[in-house]
XYZ file of C-alpha atoms in Angstrom:
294
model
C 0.000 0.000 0.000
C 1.420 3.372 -1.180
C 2.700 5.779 1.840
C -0.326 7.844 2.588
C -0.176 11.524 1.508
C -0.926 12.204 5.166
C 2.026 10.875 6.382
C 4.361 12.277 3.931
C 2.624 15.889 4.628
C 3.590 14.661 8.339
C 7.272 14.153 7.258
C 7.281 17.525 5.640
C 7.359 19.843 8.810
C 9.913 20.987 10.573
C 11.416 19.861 13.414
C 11.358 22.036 17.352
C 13.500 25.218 16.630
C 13.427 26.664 20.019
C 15.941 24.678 22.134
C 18.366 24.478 19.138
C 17.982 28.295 18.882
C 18.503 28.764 22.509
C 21.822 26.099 22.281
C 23.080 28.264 19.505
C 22.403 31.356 21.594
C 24.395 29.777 24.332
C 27.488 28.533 22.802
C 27.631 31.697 20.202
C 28.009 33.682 23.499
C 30.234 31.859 25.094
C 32.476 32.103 21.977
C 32.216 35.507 21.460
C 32.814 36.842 25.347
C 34.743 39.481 25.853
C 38.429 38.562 26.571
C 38.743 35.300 24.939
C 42.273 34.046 24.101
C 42.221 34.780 20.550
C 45.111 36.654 18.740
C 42.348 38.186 16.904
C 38.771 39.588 17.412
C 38.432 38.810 13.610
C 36.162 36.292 13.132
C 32.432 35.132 12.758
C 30.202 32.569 14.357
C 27.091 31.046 12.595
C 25.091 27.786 12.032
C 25.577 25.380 9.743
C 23.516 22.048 9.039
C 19.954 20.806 9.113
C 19.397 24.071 11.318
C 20.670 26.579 9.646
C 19.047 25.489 6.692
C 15.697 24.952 7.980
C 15.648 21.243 6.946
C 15.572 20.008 10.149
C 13.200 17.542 11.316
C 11.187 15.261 14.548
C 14.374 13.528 16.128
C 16.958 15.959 14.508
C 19.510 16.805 17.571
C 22.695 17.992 17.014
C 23.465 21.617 16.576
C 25.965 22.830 14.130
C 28.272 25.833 14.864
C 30.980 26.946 12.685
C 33.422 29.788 13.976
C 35.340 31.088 11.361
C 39.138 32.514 12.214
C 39.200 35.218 9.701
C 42.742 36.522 10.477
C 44.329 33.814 8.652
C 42.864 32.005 5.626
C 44.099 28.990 2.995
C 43.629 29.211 -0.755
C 43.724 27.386 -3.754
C 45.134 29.261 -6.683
C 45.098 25.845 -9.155
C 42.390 28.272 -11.340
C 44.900 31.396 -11.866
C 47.012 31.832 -14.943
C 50.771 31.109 -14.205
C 51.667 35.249 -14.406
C 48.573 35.466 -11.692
C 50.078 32.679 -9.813
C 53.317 34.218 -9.465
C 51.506 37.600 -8.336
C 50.349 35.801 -5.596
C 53.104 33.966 -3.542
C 54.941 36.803 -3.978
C 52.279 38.989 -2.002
C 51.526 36.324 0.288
C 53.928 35.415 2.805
C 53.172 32.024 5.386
C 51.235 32.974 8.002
C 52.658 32.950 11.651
C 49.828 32.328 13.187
C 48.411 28.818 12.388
C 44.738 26.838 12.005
C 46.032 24.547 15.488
C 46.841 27.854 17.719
C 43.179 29.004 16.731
C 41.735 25.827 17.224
C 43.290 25.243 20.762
C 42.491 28.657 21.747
C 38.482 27.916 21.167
C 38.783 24.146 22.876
C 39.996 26.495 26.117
C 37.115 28.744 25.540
C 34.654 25.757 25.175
C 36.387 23.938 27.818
C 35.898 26.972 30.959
C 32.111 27.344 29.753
C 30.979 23.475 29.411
C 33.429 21.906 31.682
C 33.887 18.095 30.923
C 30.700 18.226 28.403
C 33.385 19.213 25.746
C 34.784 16.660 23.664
C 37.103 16.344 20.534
C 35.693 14.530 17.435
C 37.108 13.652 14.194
C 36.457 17.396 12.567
C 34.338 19.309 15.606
C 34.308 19.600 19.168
C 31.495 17.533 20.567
C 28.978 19.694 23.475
C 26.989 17.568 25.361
C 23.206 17.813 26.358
C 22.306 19.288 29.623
C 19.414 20.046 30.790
C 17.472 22.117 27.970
C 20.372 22.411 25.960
C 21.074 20.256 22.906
C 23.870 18.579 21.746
C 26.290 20.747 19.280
C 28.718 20.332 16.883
C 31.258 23.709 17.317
C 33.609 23.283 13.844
C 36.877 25.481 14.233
C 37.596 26.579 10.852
C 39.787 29.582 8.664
C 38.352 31.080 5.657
C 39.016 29.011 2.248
C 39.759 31.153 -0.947
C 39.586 29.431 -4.459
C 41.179 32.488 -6.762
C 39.085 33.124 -9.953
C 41.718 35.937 -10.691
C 44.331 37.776 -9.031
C 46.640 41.025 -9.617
C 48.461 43.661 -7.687
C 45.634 45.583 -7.416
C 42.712 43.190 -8.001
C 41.337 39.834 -6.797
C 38.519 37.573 -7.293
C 38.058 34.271 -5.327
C 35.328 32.654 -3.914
C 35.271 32.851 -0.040
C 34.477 29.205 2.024
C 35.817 27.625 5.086
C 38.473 25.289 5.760
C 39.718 22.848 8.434
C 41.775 20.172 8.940
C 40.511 16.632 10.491
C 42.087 14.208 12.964
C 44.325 12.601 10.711
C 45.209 15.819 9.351
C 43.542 16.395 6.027
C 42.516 20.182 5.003
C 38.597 20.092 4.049
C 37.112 22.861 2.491
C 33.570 23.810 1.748
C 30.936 26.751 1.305
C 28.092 26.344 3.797
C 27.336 30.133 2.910
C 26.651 29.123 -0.333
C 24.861 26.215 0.025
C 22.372 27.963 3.032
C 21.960 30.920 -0.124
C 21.473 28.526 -2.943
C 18.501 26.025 -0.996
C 17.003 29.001 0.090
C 17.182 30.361 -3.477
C 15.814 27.044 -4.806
C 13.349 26.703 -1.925
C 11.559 29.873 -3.536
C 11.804 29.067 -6.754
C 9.691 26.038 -6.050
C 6.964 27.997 -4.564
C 7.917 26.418 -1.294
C 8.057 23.095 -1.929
C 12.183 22.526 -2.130
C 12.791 22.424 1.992
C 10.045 19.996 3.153
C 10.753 17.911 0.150
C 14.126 17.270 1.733
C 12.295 17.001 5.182
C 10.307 13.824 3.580
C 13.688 12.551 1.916
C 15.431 12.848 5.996
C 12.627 11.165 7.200
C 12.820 7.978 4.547
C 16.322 7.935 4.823
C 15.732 7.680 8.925
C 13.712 4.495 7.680
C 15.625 2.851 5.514
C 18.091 3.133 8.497
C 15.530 1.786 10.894
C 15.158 -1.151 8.347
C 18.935 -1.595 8.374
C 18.770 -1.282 4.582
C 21.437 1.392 4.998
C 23.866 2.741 7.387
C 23.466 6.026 9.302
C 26.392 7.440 7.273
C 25.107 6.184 3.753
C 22.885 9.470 3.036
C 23.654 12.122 5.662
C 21.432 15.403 5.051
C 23.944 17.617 3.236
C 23.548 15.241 0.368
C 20.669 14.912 0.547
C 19.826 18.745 0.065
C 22.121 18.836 -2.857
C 20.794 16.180 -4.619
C 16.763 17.758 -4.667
C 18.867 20.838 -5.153
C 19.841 19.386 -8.888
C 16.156 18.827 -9.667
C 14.102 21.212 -12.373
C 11.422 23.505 -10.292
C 8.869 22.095 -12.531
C 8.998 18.663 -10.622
C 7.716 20.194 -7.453
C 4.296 21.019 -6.235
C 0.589 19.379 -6.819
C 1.352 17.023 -3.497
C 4.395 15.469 -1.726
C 3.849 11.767 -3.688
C 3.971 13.296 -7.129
C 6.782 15.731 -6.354
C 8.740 12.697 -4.514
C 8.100 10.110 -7.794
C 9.181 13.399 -10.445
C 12.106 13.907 -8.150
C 13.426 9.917 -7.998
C 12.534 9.591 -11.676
C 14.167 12.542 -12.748
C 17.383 11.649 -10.337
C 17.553 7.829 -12.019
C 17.637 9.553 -15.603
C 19.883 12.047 -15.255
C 23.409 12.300 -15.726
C 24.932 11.594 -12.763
C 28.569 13.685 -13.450
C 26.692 16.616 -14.025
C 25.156 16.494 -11.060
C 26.782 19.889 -8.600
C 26.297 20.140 -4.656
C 24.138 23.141 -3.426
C 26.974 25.387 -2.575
C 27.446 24.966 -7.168
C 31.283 24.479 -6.250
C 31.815 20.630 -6.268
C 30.086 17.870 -8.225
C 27.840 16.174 -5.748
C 29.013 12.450 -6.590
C 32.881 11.733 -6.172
C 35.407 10.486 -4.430
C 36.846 13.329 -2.485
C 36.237 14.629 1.367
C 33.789 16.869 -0.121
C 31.756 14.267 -2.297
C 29.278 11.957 -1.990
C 30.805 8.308 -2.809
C 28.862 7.058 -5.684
C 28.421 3.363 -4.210
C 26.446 5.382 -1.249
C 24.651 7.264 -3.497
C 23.746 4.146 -5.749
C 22.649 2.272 -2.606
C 20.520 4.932 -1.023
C 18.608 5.028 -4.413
C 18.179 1.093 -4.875
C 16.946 0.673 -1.278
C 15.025 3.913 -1.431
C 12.795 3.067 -4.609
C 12.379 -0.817 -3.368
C 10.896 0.750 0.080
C 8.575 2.873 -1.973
C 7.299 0.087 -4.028
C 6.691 -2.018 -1.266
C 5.141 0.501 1.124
């Protein structure tokens, strides 16, 4: 029996915003307070995630938190001519002040606010629940510049973040970008875009339940970008003919042309900022055999 329209119109709302606002509220402060170690008061704190992209839904707990180090950033200048190139390194001198002294410097921060609730993780520090606060995700990270074009008196580049892991490998990405361009696309489908994705988390959360996939096989950023690829005209009428246009238009297309949200990576790949194609593959096998047989 098809999933009733009901319950996919269930799956579409959003999740409680109040406590994450409030955790967001709390640790922003916190990072922000007035005589923190930094070197430098140049920086910027903001969400990230499910969140900050209103895609969040019932069960969603984690907060994400990005503070952004804007004294220092890294670049990639693989775009610029090799007279542009030159320009540049000699203009730009190593910084003294590296991503680990920043890093450490928020960890003590974190650490004399929340006390033995902080934790390191692979690529953020981990804040515990307690009490009406939520878990969150606080991501230490420079700004990222990929140079379009660069002269003594000009530049173009497009501005992300960057940081590096636990086993020390530099990720960059454009969360700005991708919060602007789902928004964007969220319009342009008369609404329809955000709790699309919302129904997508939620049968995702199922096929987990079902153990047809892992929990890391389709995690929500991917998600997003991959309804992100699909023409406005598939949205709209009601959630079970949007969701069929959506999967039948995603098994169709060309799958290297497909782009992330943030327009500045292919979505399917094999790098830190791709989605593996075996994932992808699996997540739509086991997602149209659910469908069938629900």
């Amino acid at each position: 029996m098809p999933i009733p329209e009901s319950q996919l119109e269930t799956w579409s709302r959003q999740g409680s915003v109040a406590q994450s606002s409030s955790t967001y509220a709390t640790i922003k402060n916190s990072l922000e307070a007035f005589g923190n170690p930094y070197p430098s008061q140049s920086f910027e704190v903001f969400l990230q995630g499910s969140y900050g992209n209103d895609t969040n839904i019932y069960g969603d707990s984690d907060v994400d938190l990005i503070i952004r180090f804007d004294a220092i950033y890294y670049y990639d200048i693989t775009l610029l001519a090799p007279e542009e190139g030159q320009a540049f390194r000699a203009t730009h001198p190593a910084a003294i002040y590296i991503y680990k002294d920043f890093k450490d410097s928020v960890y003590t921060v974190l650490k004399s606010s929340f006390g033995n609730e902080v934790n390191p993780g692979k690529k953020a520090f981990k804040v515990e629940q307690n009490g009406n606060r939520r878990k969150a995700d606080v991501l230490v990270a420079t700004q990222y510049r990929r140079y379009r074009k660069f002269s003594y008196s000009s530049e173009l580049f497009d501005l992300g973040i960057c940081f590096i892991n636990d086993v020390g490998e530099l990720v960059a990405n454009y969360p700005k970008q991708h919060n602007l361009n789902c928004t964007a696309k969220h319009q342009g489908t008369a609404e329809w875009y955000k709790p699309t994705v919302r129904v997508l988390k939620n049968l995702r959360n199922k096929l987990v339940e079902n153990r047809s996939i892992s929990k890391d096989t389709a995690p929500s950023y991917f998600l997003e970008g991959l309804l992100y690829n699909v023409p406005k005209e598939k949205f709209g009428k009601s959630y079970r003919d949007t969701l069929d246009g959506c999967i039948n238009w995603i098994s169709e297309a060309d799958r290297n042309k497909l782009v992330c949200a943030n327009e500045q990576y292919y979505l399917l790949g094999n790098s830190l900022a791709t989605w593996p194609v075996s994932n992808f593959e699996l997540f739509l096998a086991e997602l149209k055999k659910f469908l069938v047989s629900s």
